[in-house]
Amino acid sequence: MLGLDGSLVFLVRFWNNCFVTNVFLSQYKYEKCVVNISPDDDYLSLSSSHFEGLITTIVGYILLAMTLVLCHGLAALVRFQRSRRLLGVCYIVVKVSLLVVVDIGVFPLICGWWLDICSLEMFGASLKDRELSFKSAPGTTMFLHWLVGMVYVFYFASFILLLREVLRPGVLWFLRNLNDPDFNPVQEMIHLPIYRHQRRFILSVVVFGSIVLLMLWLPIRLIKLLLPNFLPYNVMLYSDAPVSELSLELLLLQVVLPALLEQGHTRQWLKGLVRAWTVSAGYLLDLHSYLLGEQEDSNANQPVNNNNNNNPAPAHHNNNNRAPVVGEGLHAAHQAILQQGGPVGFQPYHRPLRFPLRIVLLIALMCITLLVASLVCLTLPVFTGRWLMSFWTGNSKIHELYTAACGLYVCWLSIRGVTVLLAWMPQGRTVILHKVQEWALMILKTLVVAVLVAGVIPLLLGLLFELVIVAPLRVPLDQTPLFYPWQDWALGVLHAKIIAAIALMGPQWWLKTVIEQVYANGIRNIDLQFIICKLAAPVITVLLLSLCVPYVIAAGVVPAVGVTPEMELLMQRRIYPFLLMVVSLIGILSFQIRQFKRLYEHIKNDKYLVGQRLVNYERKAGRPSSVPLSNPLPE
């Protein structure tokens, strides 16, 4: 059993009941094994007890911190100043390390497990299934839950950043601003006491857990009550490919969601919806000044109520940091503590009557809106995708990642089409027909580019990766490898994305230049000839040569030589990694040769180059100098 946590357990079972050998090589986990040998059965039962590395690490940090605090107190008591300072620095290091482990390791893990527990009914699973999966592969299970928790925290933080662009500065005073240039998490870990970090951690767990209950568990219960046949989602694949679910999940996280968020003004649409909801809720509850500030009202209506005690001048705020007025409250005090000064970025607002009751109503309205939005997001894309997939698949069950992705794109295209038509309608029928022709031509070009760049290239790249890496490592020589084009394409998309990112971060070469040019042109100014000639054709040619040349050598040249069938089979199965190794060695040697040439030229120029001439330099022994001594160089 080889898990992602680094553990390697070899269990050797002999034909007769003789002995068992267990080898453990682990970094974070230690197992104590008990072997029970039954005389009536040839099988061995092994029970193990796990001491998880994360819990052990946290407990060790806590004990070490307590020991350092105790030693620091003793050093201060006996007035050992140097020892006291050294122990204080060690305590700060241990404290920061513990907080980093808790924030980056424990908190996403808690979020991932809570998400999984609240979504069990959505997938038709139970806690018993999760327990069995954890017992079979604890490291992999913990890593996947941590990854899901990190994705959840990332998208939540992205949504908070979007809210800060819409809301008045100071509304979200209780949440840290990650875009603040003065925000330094390490400095906060050093200066703030432990109880402040504990309070913040507990508050974060409560907030994130409540949002999961509100947007996942409660909508699932309502869906099961209103639509009994809609759930559970079908996430079981019936193919034998071991990377099916993993490739689909990575495809969803790395392709579908980023594409929806980055293209088609999706972020602007979401920001517009948030702003519309904020304006509506503000005018409904008379909290427009609290949510959006007084600037919009002052632009329309210049006279502002100056008699309000909550609207002092900015200098008045700075002069009253020690005792903020009632309208400022905890947010001004919080900013004053953290910033060691005035509440930076805080704008005054009008405080209406029964302000606490209005805030409670605002929170209730926000919870109802989030619940309805979650219901729509959990049902509409999947329902649309199932309905579209049923036209060519019938009643057969399909993985919900396919249906959800299809439904998301169809909904996005529908909304995009409606918004474009609404923008074109005031321009008249002739302009609309001309725009439709332009868009039809643009969509046709985009489809051709998508087939080549997003279809053929990833398929060839995934198939090459399968032949070079996966098949030699996974399939023995006495078995026939099975290839799944869809899975190869999914993995090829991820590899193509990684290669493109590396090319953009690397030096200036042709692939980086072409990708930047295509990205700068965009979809509206797409140049089909440039993409085919400069990007698609060279890449496809290289991939086809990499796939066809080894096959021709193994299946055409080697049998003509007259080798044995075993050698022929070995050549067919191992020629791809062999040629990869040869090409890699040639590339490394050529790179080293170029580096040695550059080093030689650099040494030669430093020693003999004066101005633009080489002096006192002889290529061969006994050859006269290239520059006579009687002709000195001008200064």
PDB file of N, CA, C and O in Angstrom, residues 138-188:
ATOM      1  N   PRO A 138      -5.434   6.362   4.272  1.00  0.00           N
ATOM      2  CA  PRO A 138      -5.588   7.557   5.122  1.00  0.00           C
ATOM      3  C   PRO A 138      -4.885   8.789   4.580  1.00  0.00           C
ATOM      4  O   PRO A 138      -5.427   9.893   4.638  1.00  0.00           O
ATOM      5  N   GLY A 139      -3.683   8.605   4.062  1.00  0.00           N
ATOM      6  CA  GLY A 139      -2.958   9.769   3.557  1.00  0.00           C
ATOM      7  C   GLY A 139      -3.630  10.411   2.366  1.00  0.00           C
ATOM      8  O   GLY A 139      -3.757  11.638   2.286  1.00  0.00           O
ATOM      9  N   THR A 140      -4.081   9.583   1.423  1.00  0.00           N
ATOM     10  CA  THR A 140      -4.764  10.109   0.242  1.00  0.00           C
ATOM     11  C   THR A 140      -6.069  10.794   0.619  1.00  0.00           C
ATOM     12  O   THR A 140      -6.403  11.867   0.095  1.00  0.00           O
ATOM     13  N   THR A 141      -6.826  10.199   1.530  1.00  0.00           N
ATOM     14  CA  THR A 141      -8.089  10.784   1.958  1.00  0.00           C
ATOM     15  C   THR A 141      -7.881  12.137   2.624  1.00  0.00           C
ATOM     16  O   THR A 141      -8.591  13.112   2.329  1.00  0.00           O
ATOM     17  N   MET A 142      -6.893  12.211   3.513  1.00  0.00           N
ATOM     18  CA  MET A 142      -6.628  13.483   4.177  1.00  0.00           C
ATOM     19  C   MET A 142      -6.156  14.546   3.183  1.00  0.00           C
ATOM     20  O   MET A 142      -6.555  15.711   3.266  1.00  0.00           O
ATOM     21  N   PHE A 143      -5.323  14.139   2.236  1.00  0.00           N
ATOM     22  CA  PHE A 143      -4.838  15.102   1.244  1.00  0.00           C
ATOM     23  C   PHE A 143      -5.973  15.628   0.373  1.00  0.00           C
ATOM     24  O   PHE A 143      -6.045  16.838   0.098  1.00  0.00           O
ATOM     25  N   LEU A 144      -6.876  14.764  -0.072  1.00  0.00           N
ATOM     26  CA  LEU A 144      -7.985  15.209  -0.917  1.00  0.00           C
ATOM     27  C   LEU A 144      -8.925  16.135  -0.148  1.00  0.00           C
ATOM     28  O   LEU A 144      -9.407  17.135  -0.694  1.00  0.00           O
ATOM     29  N   HIS A 145      -9.193  15.820   1.122  1.00  0.00           N
ATOM     30  CA  HIS A 145     -10.048  16.712   1.915  1.00  0.00           C
ATOM     31  C   HIS A 145      -9.354  18.052   2.155  1.00  0.00           C
ATOM     32  O   HIS A 145     -10.011  19.109   2.142  1.00  0.00           O
ATOM     33  N   TRP A 146      -8.043  18.036   2.374  1.00  0.00           N
ATOM     34  CA  TRP A 146      -7.315  19.290   2.522  1.00  0.00           C
ATOM     35  C   TRP A 146      -7.357  20.103   1.239  1.00  0.00           C
ATOM     36  O   TRP A 146      -7.521  21.331   1.272  1.00  0.00           O
ATOM     37  N   LEU A 147      -7.236  19.435   0.096  1.00  0.00           N
ATOM     38  CA  LEU A 147      -7.282  20.134  -1.186  1.00  0.00           C
ATOM     39  C   LEU A 147      -8.645  20.767  -1.415  1.00  0.00           C
ATOM     40  O   LEU A 147      -8.753  21.922  -1.853  1.00  0.00           O
ATOM     41  N   VAL A 148      -9.726  20.032  -1.102  1.00  0.00           N
ATOM     42  CA  VAL A 148     -11.072  20.582  -1.254  1.00  0.00           C
ATOM     43  C   VAL A 148     -11.262  21.774  -0.317  1.00  0.00           C
ATOM     44  O   VAL A 148     -11.854  22.800  -0.693  1.00  0.00           O
ATOM     45  N   GLY A 149     -10.756  21.658   0.911  1.00  0.00           N
ATOM     46  CA  GLY A 149     -10.855  22.777   1.837  1.00  0.00           C
ATOM     47  C   GLY A 149     -10.090  23.997   1.369  1.00  0.00           C
ATOM     48  O   GLY A 149     -10.559  25.141   1.522  1.00  0.00           O
ATOM     49  N   MET A 150      -8.916  23.801   0.784  1.00  0.00           N
ATOM     50  CA  MET A 150      -8.148  24.933   0.263  1.00  0.00           C
ATOM     51  C   MET A 150      -8.873  25.612  -0.889  1.00  0.00           C
ATOM     52  O   MET A 150      -8.880  26.857  -1.002  1.00  0.00           O
ATOM     53  N   VAL A 151      -9.502  24.834  -1.776  1.00  0.00           N
ATOM     54  CA  VAL A 151     -10.269  25.416  -2.879  1.00  0.00           C
ATOM     55  C   VAL A 151     -11.443  26.223  -2.335  1.00  0.00           C
ATOM     56  O   VAL A 151     -11.739  27.340  -2.809  1.00  0.00           O
ATOM     57  N   TYR A 152     -12.117  25.689  -1.321  1.00  0.00           N
ATOM     58  CA  TYR A 152     -13.243  26.400  -0.707  1.00  0.00           C
ATOM     59  C   TYR A 152     -12.785  27.715  -0.073  1.00  0.00           C
ATOM     60  O   TYR A 152     -13.418  28.767  -0.262  1.00  0.00           O
ATOM     61  N   VAL A 153     -11.690  27.682   0.648  1.00  0.00           N
ATOM     62  CA  VAL A 153     -11.168  28.899   1.272  1.00  0.00           C
ATOM     63  C   VAL A 153     -10.739  29.911   0.211  1.00  0.00           C
ATOM     64  O   VAL A 153     -10.960  31.123   0.352  1.00  0.00           O
ATOM     65  N   PHE A 154     -10.147  29.427  -0.887  1.00  0.00           N
ATOM     66  CA  PHE A 154      -9.700  30.324  -1.952  1.00  0.00           C
ATOM     67  C   PHE A 154     -10.877  31.048  -2.598  1.00  0.00           C
ATOM     68  O   PHE A 154     -10.847  32.277  -2.778  1.00  0.00           O
ATOM     69  N   TYR A 155     -11.930  30.313  -2.958  1.00  0.00           N
ATOM     70  CA  TYR A 155     -13.069  30.952  -3.604  1.00  0.00           C
ATOM     71  C   TYR A 155     -13.826  31.850  -2.629  1.00  0.00           C
ATOM     72  O   TYR A 155     -14.387  32.882  -3.027  1.00  0.00           O
ATOM     73  N   PHE A 156     -13.853  31.490  -1.357  1.00  0.00           N
ATOM     74  CA  PHE A 156     -14.481  32.360  -0.369  1.00  0.00           C
ATOM     75  C   PHE A 156     -13.710  33.672  -0.242  1.00  0.00           C
ATOM     76  O   PHE A 156     -14.304  34.757  -0.191  1.00  0.00           O
ATOM     77  N   ALA A 157     -12.372  33.583  -0.193  1.00  0.00           N
ATOM     78  CA  ALA A 157     -11.558  34.799  -0.126  1.00  0.00           C
ATOM     79  C   ALA A 157     -11.720  35.647  -1.389  1.00  0.00           C
ATOM     80  O   ALA A 157     -11.737  36.887  -1.320  1.00  0.00           O
ATOM     81  N   SER A 158     -11.839  34.999  -2.551  1.00  0.00           N
ATOM     82  CA  SER A 158     -12.054  35.749  -3.796  1.00  0.00           C
ATOM     83  C   SER A 158     -13.387  36.485  -3.774  1.00  0.00           C
ATOM     84  O   SER A 158     -13.489  37.639  -4.222  1.00  0.00           O
ATOM     85  N   PHE A 159     -14.416  35.844  -3.219  1.00  0.00           N
ATOM     86  CA  PHE A 159     -15.718  36.505  -3.125  1.00  0.00           C
ATOM     87  C   PHE A 159     -15.671  37.672  -2.137  1.00  0.00           C
ATOM     88  O   PHE A 159     -16.308  38.707  -2.357  1.00  0.00           O
ATOM     89  N   ILE A 160     -14.915  37.532  -1.059  1.00  0.00           N
ATOM     90  CA  ILE A 160     -14.779  38.636  -0.107  1.00  0.00           C
ATOM     91  C   ILE A 160     -14.069  39.819  -0.763  1.00  0.00           C
ATOM     92  O   ILE A 160     -14.434  40.985  -0.551  1.00  0.00           O
ATOM     93  N   LEU A 161     -13.045  39.554  -1.569  1.00  0.00           N
ATOM     94  CA  LEU A 161     -12.373  40.635  -2.290  1.00  0.00           C
ATOM     95  C   LEU A 161     -13.320  41.333  -3.254  1.00  0.00           C
ATOM     96  O   LEU A 161     -13.263  42.559  -3.420  1.00  0.00           O
ATOM     97  N   LEU A 162     -14.217  40.576  -3.877  1.00  0.00           N
ATOM     98  CA  LEU A 162     -15.210  41.191  -4.764  1.00  0.00           C
ATOM     99  C   LEU A 162     -16.186  42.042  -3.965  1.00  0.00           C
ATOM    100  O   LEU A 162     -16.606  43.123  -4.412  1.00  0.00           O
ATOM    101  N   LEU A 163     -16.571  41.571  -2.773  1.00  0.00           N
ATOM    102  CA  LEU A 163     -17.466  42.362  -1.930  1.00  0.00           C
ATOM    103  C   LEU A 163     -16.811  43.676  -1.514  1.00  0.00           C
ATOM    104  O   LEU A 163     -17.488  44.714  -1.421  1.00  0.00           O
ATOM    105  N   ARG A 164     -15.519  43.665  -1.249  1.00  0.00           N
ATOM    106  CA  ARG A 164     -14.837  44.893  -0.852  1.00  0.00           C
ATOM    107  C   ARG A 164     -14.834  45.928  -1.966  1.00  0.00           C
ATOM    108  O   ARG A 164     -14.755  47.129  -1.706  1.00  0.00           O
ATOM    109  N   GLU A 165     -14.892  45.485  -3.223  1.00  0.00           N
ATOM    110  CA  GLU A 165     -14.956  46.423  -4.338  1.00  0.00           C
ATOM    111  C   GLU A 165     -16.314  47.095  -4.441  1.00  0.00           C
ATOM    112  O   GLU A 165     -16.427  48.165  -5.040  1.00  0.00           O
ATOM    113  N   VAL A 166     -17.348  46.471  -3.885  1.00  0.00           N
ATOM    114  CA  VAL A 166     -18.710  47.001  -3.994  1.00  0.00           C
ATOM    115  C   VAL A 166     -19.112  47.773  -2.745  1.00  0.00           C
ATOM    116  O   VAL A 166     -19.652  48.878  -2.828  1.00  0.00           O
ATOM    117  N   LEU A 167     -18.847  47.208  -1.579  1.00  0.00           N
ATOM    118  CA  LEU A 167     -19.328  47.779  -0.337  1.00  0.00           C
ATOM    119  C   LEU A 167     -18.475  48.970   0.107  1.00  0.00           C
ATOM    120  O   LEU A 167     -17.354  49.171  -0.371  1.00  0.00           O
ATOM    121  N   ARG A 168     -19.043  49.715   1.019  1.00  0.00           N
ATOM    122  CA  ARG A 168     -18.349  50.866   1.603  1.00  0.00           C
ATOM    123  C   ARG A 168     -17.145  50.405   2.415  1.00  0.00           C
ATOM    124  O   ARG A 168     -17.236  49.421   3.149  1.00  0.00           O
ATOM    125  N   PRO A 169     -16.015  51.089   2.319  1.00  0.00           N
ATOM    126  CA  PRO A 169     -14.867  50.719   3.162  1.00  0.00           C
ATOM    127  C   PRO A 169     -15.215  50.856   4.644  1.00  0.00           C
ATOM    128  O   PRO A 169     -15.622  51.908   5.105  1.00  0.00           O
ATOM    129  N   GLY A 170     -15.063  49.781   5.361  1.00  0.00           N
ATOM    130  CA  GLY A 170     -15.405  49.751   6.768  1.00  0.00           C
ATOM    131  C   GLY A 170     -16.543  48.830   7.101  1.00  0.00           C
ATOM    132  O   GLY A 170     -16.764  48.509   8.276  1.00  0.00           O
ATOM    133  N   VAL A 171     -17.309  48.370   6.094  1.00  0.00           N
ATOM    134  CA  VAL A 171     -18.406  47.441   6.367  1.00  0.00           C
ATOM    135  C   VAL A 171     -17.862  46.091   6.808  1.00  0.00           C
ATOM    136  O   VAL A 171     -18.329  45.501   7.786  1.00  0.00           O
ATOM    137  N   LEU A 172     -16.860  45.611   6.112  1.00  0.00           N
ATOM    138  CA  LEU A 172     -16.271  44.301   6.432  1.00  0.00           C
ATOM    139  C   LEU A 172     -15.046  44.482   7.324  1.00  0.00           C
ATOM    140  O   LEU A 172     -13.980  43.941   7.067  1.00  0.00           O
ATOM    141  N   TRP A 173     -15.203  45.252   8.395  1.00  0.00           N
ATOM    142  CA  TRP A 173     -14.079  45.528   9.289  1.00  0.00           C
ATOM    143  C   TRP A 173     -13.628  44.288  10.042  1.00  0.00           C
ATOM    144  O   TRP A 173     -12.483  44.192  10.456  1.00  0.00           O
ATOM    145  N   PHE A 174     -14.513  43.314  10.212  1.00  0.00           N
ATOM    146  CA  PHE A 174     -14.183  42.117  10.976  1.00  0.00           C
ATOM    147  C   PHE A 174     -13.443  41.077  10.151  1.00  0.00           C
ATOM    148  O   PHE A 174     -13.038  40.041  10.674  1.00  0.00           O
ATOM    149  N   LEU A 175     -13.256  41.316   8.841  1.00  0.00           N
ATOM    150  CA  LEU A 175     -12.521  40.397   7.972  1.00  0.00           C
ATOM    151  C   LEU A 175     -11.233  41.065   7.523  1.00  0.00           C
ATOM    152  O   LEU A 175     -11.218  42.261   7.193  1.00  0.00           O
ATOM    153  N   ARG A 176     -10.173  40.292   7.505  1.00  0.00           N
ATOM    154  CA  ARG A 176      -8.882  40.831   7.088  1.00  0.00           C
ATOM    155  C   ARG A 176      -8.862  41.111   5.592  1.00  0.00           C
ATOM    156  O   ARG A 176      -9.346  40.297   4.804  1.00  0.00           O
ATOM    157  N   ASN A 177      -8.294  42.238   5.230  1.00  0.00           N
ATOM    158  CA  ASN A 177      -8.181  42.637   3.836  1.00  0.00           C
ATOM    159  C   ASN A 177      -6.860  42.118   3.279  1.00  0.00           C
ATOM    160  O   ASN A 177      -5.783  42.609   3.624  1.00  0.00           O
ATOM    161  N   LEU A 178      -6.943  41.105   2.417  1.00  0.00           N
ATOM    162  CA  LEU A 178      -5.737  40.501   1.871  1.00  0.00           C
ATOM    163  C   LEU A 178      -5.035  41.406   0.869  1.00  0.00           C
ATOM    164  O   LEU A 178      -3.845  41.217   0.599  1.00  0.00           O
ATOM    165  N   ASN A 179      -5.745  42.375   0.295  1.00  0.00           N
ATOM    166  CA  ASN A 179      -5.138  43.298  -0.660  1.00  0.00           C
ATOM    167  C   ASN A 179      -4.524  44.525   0.005  1.00  0.00           C
ATOM    168  O   ASN A 179      -3.970  45.379  -0.682  1.00  0.00           O
ATOM    169  N   ASP A 180      -4.629  44.618   1.324  1.00  0.00           N
ATOM    170  CA  ASP A 180      -4.060  45.757   2.023  1.00  0.00           C
ATOM    171  C   ASP A 180      -2.538  45.671   1.988  1.00  0.00           C
ATOM    172  O   ASP A 180      -1.961  44.662   2.401  1.00  0.00           O
ATOM    173  N   PRO A 181      -1.842  46.706   1.483  1.00  0.00           N
ATOM    174  CA  PRO A 181      -0.365  46.632   1.450  1.00  0.00           C
ATOM    175  C   PRO A 181       0.256  46.589   2.837  1.00  0.00           C
ATOM    176  O   PRO A 181       1.383  46.121   2.985  1.00  0.00           O
ATOM    177  N   ASP A 182      -0.464  47.076   3.854  1.00  0.00           N
ATOM    178  CA  ASP A 182       0.060  47.047   5.215  1.00  0.00           C
ATOM    179  C   ASP A 182      -0.220  45.727   5.934  1.00  0.00           C
ATOM    180  O   ASP A 182       0.209  45.564   7.080  1.00  0.00           O
ATOM    181  N   PHE A 183      -0.954  44.835   5.277  1.00  0.00           N
ATOM    182  CA  PHE A 183      -1.279  43.556   5.917  1.00  0.00           C
ATOM    183  C   PHE A 183      -0.068  42.634   5.871  1.00  0.00           C
ATOM    184  O   PHE A 183       0.460  42.333   4.811  1.00  0.00           O
ATOM    185  N   ASN A 184       0.371  42.204   7.036  1.00  0.00           N
ATOM    186  CA  ASN A 184       1.522  41.317   7.162  1.00  0.00           C
ATOM    187  C   ASN A 184       1.140  40.190   8.108  1.00  0.00           C
ATOM    188  O   ASN A 184       1.109  40.381   9.334  1.00  0.00           O
ATOM    189  N   PRO A 185       0.792  39.009   7.582  1.00  0.00           N
ATOM    190  CA  PRO A 185       0.328  37.934   8.473  1.00  0.00           C
ATOM    191  C   PRO A 185       1.386  37.461   9.448  1.00  0.00           C
ATOM    192  O   PRO A 185       1.082  37.135  10.592  1.00  0.00           O
ATOM    193  N   VAL A 186       2.664  37.444   9.024  1.00  0.00           N
ATOM    194  CA  VAL A 186       3.720  36.998   9.933  1.00  0.00           C
ATOM    195  C   VAL A 186       3.879  37.980  11.087  1.00  0.00           C
ATOM    196  O   VAL A 186       4.073  37.573  12.249  1.00  0.00           O
ATOM    197  N   GLN A 187       3.764  39.274  10.799  1.00  0.00           N
ATOM    198  CA  GLN A 187       3.868  40.266  11.863  1.00  0.00           C
ATOM    199  C   GLN A 187       2.717  40.129  12.850  1.00  0.00           C
ATOM    200  O   GLN A 187       2.903  40.264  14.067  1.00  0.00           O
ATOM    201  N   GLU A 188       1.511  39.843  12.339  1.00  0.00           N
ATOM    202  CA  GLU A 188       0.383  39.610  13.236  1.00  0.00           C
ATOM    203  C   GLU A 188       0.594  38.360  14.079  1.00  0.00           C
ATOM    204  O   GLU A 188       0.257  38.327  15.266  1.00  0.00           O
TER     205      GLU A 188
END
